[in-house]
Tab-separated table of N, CA and C in Angstrom:
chain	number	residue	atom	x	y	z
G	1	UNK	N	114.524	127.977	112.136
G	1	UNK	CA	113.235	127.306	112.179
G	1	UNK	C	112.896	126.776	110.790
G	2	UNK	N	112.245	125.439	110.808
G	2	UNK	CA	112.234	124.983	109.524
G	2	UNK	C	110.518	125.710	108.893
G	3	UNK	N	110.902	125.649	107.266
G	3	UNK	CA	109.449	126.391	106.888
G	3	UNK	C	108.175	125.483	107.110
G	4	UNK	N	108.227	124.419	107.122
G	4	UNK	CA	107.040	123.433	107.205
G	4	UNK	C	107.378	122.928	108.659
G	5	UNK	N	106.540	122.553	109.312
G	5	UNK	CA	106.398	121.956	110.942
G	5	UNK	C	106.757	120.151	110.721
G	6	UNK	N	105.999	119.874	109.556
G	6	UNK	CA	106.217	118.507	109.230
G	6	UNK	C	106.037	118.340	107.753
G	7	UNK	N	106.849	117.680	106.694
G	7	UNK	CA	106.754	117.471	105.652
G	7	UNK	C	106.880	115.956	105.259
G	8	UNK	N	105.759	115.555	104.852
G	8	UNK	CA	105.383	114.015	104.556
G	8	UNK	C	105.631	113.501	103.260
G	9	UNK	N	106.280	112.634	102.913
G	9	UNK	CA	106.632	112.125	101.222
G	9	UNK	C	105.747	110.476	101.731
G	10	UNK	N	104.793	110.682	100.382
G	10	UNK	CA	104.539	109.442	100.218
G	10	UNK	C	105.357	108.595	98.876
G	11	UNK	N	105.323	107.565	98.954
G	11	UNK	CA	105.929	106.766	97.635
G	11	UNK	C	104.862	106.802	96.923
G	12	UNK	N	104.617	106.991	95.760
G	12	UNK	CA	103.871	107.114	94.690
G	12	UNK	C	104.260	105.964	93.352
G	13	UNK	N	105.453	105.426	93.573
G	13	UNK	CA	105.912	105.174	92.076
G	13	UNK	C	105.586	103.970	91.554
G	14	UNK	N	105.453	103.544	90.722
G	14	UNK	CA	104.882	102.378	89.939
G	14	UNK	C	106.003	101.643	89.309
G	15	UNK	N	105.950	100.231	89.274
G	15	UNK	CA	107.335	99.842	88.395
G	15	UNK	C	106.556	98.998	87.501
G	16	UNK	N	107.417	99.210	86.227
G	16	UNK	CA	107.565	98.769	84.797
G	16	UNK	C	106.930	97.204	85.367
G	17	UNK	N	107.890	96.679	85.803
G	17	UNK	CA	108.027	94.860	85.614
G	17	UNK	C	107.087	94.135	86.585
G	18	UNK	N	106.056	94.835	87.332
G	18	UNK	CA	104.802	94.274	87.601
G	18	UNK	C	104.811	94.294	89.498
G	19	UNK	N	106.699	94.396	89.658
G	19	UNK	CA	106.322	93.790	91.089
G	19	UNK	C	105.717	94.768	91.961
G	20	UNK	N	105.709	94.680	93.676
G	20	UNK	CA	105.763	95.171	94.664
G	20	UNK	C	105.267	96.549	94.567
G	21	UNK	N	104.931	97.420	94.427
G	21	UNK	CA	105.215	99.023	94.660
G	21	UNK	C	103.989	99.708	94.884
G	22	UNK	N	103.916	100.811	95.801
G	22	UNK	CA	103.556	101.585	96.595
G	22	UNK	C	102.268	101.994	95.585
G	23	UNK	N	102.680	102.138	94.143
G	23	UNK	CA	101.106	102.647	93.344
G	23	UNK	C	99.675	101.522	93.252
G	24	UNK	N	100.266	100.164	93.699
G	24	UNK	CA	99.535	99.331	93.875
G	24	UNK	C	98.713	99.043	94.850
G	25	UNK	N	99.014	99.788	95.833
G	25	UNK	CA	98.195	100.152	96.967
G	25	UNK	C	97.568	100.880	97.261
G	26	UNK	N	97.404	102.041	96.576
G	26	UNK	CA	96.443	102.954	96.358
G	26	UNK	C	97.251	104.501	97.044
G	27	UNK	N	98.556	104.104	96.967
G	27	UNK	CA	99.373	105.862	97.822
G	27	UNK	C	98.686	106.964	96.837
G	28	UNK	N	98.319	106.997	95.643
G	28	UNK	CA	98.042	108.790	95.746
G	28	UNK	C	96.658	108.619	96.427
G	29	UNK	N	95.459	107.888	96.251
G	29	UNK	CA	94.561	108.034	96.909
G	29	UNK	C	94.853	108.444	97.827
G	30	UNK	N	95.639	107.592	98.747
G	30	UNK	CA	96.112	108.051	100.666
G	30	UNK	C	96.778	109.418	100.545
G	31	UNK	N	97.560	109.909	100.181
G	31	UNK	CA	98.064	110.997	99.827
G	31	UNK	C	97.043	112.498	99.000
G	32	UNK	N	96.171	111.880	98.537
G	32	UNK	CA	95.509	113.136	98.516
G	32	UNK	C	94.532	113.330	99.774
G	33	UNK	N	94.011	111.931	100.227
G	33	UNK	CA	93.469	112.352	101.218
G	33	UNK	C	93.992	113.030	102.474
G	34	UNK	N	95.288	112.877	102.669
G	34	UNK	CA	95.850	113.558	103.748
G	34	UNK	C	96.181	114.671	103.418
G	35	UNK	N	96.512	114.993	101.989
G	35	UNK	CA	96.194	116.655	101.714
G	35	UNK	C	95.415	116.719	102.270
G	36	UNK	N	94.450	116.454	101.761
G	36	UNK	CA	93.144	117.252	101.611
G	36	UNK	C	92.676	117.379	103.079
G	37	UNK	N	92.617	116.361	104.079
G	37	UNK	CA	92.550	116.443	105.389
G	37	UNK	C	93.424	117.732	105.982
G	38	UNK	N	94.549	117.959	105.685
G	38	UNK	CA	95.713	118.602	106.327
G	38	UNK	C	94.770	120.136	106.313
G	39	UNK	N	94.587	120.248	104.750
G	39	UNK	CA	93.902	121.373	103.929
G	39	UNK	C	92.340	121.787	105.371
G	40	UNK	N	91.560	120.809	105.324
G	40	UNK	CA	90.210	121.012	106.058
G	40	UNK	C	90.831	121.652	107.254
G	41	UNK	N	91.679	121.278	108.373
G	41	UNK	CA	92.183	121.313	109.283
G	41	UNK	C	92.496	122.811	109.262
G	42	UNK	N	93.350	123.209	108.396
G	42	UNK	CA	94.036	124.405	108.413
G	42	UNK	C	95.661	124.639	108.507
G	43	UNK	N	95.875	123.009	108.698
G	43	UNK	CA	97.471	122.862	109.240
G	43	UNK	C	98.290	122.839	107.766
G	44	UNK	N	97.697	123.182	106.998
G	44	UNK	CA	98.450	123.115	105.451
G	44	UNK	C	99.163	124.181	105.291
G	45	UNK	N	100.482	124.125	104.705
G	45	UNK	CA	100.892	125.538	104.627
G	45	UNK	C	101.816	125.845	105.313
G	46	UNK	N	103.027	126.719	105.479
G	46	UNK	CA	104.150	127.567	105.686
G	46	UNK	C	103.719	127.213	107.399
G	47	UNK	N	104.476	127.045	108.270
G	47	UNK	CA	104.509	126.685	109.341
G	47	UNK	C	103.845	125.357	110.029
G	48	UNK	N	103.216	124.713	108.814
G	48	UNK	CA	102.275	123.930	109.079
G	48	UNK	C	102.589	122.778	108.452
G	49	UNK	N	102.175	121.485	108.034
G	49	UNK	CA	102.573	120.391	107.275
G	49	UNK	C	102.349	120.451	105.405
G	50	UNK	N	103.328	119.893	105.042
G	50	UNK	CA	103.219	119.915	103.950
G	50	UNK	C	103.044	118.630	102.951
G	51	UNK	N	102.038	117.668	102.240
G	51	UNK	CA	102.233	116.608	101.755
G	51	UNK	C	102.611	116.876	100.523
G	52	UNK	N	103.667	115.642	100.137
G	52	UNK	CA	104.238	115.634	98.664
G	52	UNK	C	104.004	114.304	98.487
G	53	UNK	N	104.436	114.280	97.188
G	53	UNK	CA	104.477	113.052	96.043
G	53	UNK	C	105.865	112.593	95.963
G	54	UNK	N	106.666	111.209	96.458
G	54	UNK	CA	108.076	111.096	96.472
G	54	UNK	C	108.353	110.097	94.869
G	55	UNK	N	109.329	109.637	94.352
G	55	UNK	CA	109.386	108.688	93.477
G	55	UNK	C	109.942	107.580	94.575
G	56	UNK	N	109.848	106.699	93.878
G	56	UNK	CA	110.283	105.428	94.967
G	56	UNK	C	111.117	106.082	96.068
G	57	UNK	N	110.655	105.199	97.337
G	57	UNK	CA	111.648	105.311	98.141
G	57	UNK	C	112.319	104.330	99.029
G	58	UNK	N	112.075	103.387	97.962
G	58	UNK	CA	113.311	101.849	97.873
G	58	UNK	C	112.690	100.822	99.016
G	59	UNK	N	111.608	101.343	99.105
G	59	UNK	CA	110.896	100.543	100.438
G	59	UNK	C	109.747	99.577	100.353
G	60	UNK	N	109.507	99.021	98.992
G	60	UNK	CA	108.295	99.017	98.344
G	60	UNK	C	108.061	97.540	98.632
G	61	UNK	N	108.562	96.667	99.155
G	61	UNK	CA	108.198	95.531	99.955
G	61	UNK	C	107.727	94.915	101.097
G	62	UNK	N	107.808	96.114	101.779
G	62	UNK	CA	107.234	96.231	103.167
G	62	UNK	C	106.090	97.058	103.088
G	63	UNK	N	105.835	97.112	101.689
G	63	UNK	CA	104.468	97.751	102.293
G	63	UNK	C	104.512	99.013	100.997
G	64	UNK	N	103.222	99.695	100.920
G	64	UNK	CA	103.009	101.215	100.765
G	64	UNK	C	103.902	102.398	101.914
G	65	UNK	N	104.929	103.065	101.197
G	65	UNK	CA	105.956	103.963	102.363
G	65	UNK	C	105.227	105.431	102.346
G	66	UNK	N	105.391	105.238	103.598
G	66	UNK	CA	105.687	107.200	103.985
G	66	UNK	C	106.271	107.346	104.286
G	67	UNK	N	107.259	109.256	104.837
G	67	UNK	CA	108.498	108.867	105.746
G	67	UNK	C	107.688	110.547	106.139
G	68	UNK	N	107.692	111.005	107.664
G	68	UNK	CA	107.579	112.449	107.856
G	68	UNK	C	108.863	113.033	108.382
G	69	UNK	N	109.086	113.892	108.028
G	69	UNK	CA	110.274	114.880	108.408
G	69	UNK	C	109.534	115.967	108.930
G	70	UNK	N	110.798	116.502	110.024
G	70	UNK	CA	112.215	115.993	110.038
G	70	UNK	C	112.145	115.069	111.194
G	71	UNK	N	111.391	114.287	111.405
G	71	UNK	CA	111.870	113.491	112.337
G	71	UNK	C	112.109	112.195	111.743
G	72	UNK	N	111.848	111.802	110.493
G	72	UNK	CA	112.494	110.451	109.729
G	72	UNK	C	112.079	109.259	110.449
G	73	UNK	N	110.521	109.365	110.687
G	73	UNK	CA	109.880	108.210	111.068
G	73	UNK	C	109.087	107.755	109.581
G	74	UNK	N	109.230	106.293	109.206
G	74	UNK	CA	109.122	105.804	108.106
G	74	UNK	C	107.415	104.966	108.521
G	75	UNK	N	106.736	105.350	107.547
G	75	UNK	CA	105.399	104.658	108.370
G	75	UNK	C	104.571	103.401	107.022
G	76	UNK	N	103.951	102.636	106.669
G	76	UNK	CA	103.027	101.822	106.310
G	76	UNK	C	101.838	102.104	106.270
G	77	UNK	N	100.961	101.898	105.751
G	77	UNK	CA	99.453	101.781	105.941
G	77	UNK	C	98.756	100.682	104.798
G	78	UNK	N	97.382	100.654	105.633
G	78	UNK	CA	96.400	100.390	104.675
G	78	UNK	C	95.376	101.072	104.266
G	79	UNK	N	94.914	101.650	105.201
G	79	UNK	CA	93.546	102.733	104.376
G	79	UNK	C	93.430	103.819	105.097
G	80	UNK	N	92.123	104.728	104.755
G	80	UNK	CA	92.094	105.790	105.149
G	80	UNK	C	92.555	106.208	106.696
G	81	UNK	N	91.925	104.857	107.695
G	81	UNK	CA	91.936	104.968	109.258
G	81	UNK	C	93.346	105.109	109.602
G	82	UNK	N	94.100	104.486	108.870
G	82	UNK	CA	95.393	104.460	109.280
G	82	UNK	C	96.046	105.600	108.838
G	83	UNK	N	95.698	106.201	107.697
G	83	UNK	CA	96.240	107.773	107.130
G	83	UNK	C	95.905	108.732	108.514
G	84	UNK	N	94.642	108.691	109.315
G	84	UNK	CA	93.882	109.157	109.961
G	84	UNK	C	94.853	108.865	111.386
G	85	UNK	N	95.363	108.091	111.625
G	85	UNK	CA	95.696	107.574	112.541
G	85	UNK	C	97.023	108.445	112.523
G	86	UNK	N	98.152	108.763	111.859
G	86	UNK	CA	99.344	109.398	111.060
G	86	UNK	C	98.827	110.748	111.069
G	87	UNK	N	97.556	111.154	111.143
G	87	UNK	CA	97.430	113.001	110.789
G	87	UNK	C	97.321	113.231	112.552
G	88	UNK	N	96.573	112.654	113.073
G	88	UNK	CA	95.455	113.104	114.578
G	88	UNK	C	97.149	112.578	115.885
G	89	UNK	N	97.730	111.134	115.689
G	89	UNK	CA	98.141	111.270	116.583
G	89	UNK	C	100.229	111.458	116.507
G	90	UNK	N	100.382	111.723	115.224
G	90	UNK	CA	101.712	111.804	114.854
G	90	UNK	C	101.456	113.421	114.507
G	91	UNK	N	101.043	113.604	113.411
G	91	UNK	CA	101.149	115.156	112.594
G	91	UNK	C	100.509	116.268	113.718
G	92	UNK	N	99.537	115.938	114.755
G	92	UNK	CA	98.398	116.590	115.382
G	92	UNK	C	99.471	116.524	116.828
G	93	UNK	N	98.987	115.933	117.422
G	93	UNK	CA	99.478	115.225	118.620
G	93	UNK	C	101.078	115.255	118.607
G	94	UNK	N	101.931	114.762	118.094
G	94	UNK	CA	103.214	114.630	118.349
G	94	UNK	C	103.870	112.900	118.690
G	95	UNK	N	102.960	112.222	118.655
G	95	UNK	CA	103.176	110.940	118.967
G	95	UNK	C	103.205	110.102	117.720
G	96	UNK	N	104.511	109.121	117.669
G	96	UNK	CA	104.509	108.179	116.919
G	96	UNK	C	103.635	107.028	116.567
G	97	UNK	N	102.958	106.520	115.679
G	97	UNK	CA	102.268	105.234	115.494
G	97	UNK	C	102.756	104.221	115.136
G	98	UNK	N	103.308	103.901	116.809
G	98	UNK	CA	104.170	102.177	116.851
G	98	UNK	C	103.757	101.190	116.144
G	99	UNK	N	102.315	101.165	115.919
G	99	UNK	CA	101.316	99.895	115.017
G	99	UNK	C	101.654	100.095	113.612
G	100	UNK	N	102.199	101.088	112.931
G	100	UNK	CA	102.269	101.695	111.312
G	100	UNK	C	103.308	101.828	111.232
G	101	UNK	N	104.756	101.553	112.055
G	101	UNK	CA	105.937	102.191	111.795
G	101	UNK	C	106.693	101.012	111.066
G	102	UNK	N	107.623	101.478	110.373
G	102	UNK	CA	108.894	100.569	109.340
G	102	UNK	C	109.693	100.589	110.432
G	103	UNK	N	110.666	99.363	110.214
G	103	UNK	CA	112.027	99.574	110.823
G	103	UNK	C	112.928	100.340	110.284
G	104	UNK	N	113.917	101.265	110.978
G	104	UNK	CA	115.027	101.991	110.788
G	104	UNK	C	115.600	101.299	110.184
């Protein structure tokens, strides 16, 4: 059995030369808020979901990346609703958000 139920990496990283990337979109904002959501909930923690901070994760043109494991669904967003949307019916629920997802 794995120790976390679901473990979420957001892209966080910023690049030097101005272009594209995930810090320009505001990922730690989104990323603390889904801590911090996970946290209110109770689902934080050893059997429960875990959010991290990733360095690039080479995806930074399509968008602000997430990816949750272990099921290696790669997701997008724009703001909080859509973080919201990723906790209640993916992390909560069990269902993918076809409207937020990257291609494989």
């Amino acid at each position: 059995m794995a120790y976390y139920r679901y473990h979420v990496f957001f892209c966080t990283n910023q690049r030097a030369d101005g272009s594209q990337c995930c810090a320009e979109c505001g990922a730690s904002a989104m990323r603390d808020h889904l801590k911090r959501r996970t946290k209110e909930l109770g689902l934080a923690g050893a059997g429960g979901i875990r959010i991290n901070t990733a360095g690039c994760l080479g995806r930074c043109a399509e968008g602000p990346a997430v990816v949750v494991y272990p099921d290696g669904v790669w997701y997008t967003y724009v703001d909080e609703e859509d973080i919201e949307a990723i906790l209640h019916e993916h992390l909560i629920d069990g269902r993918v958000v076809d409207r937020l997802t990257l291609a494989s």
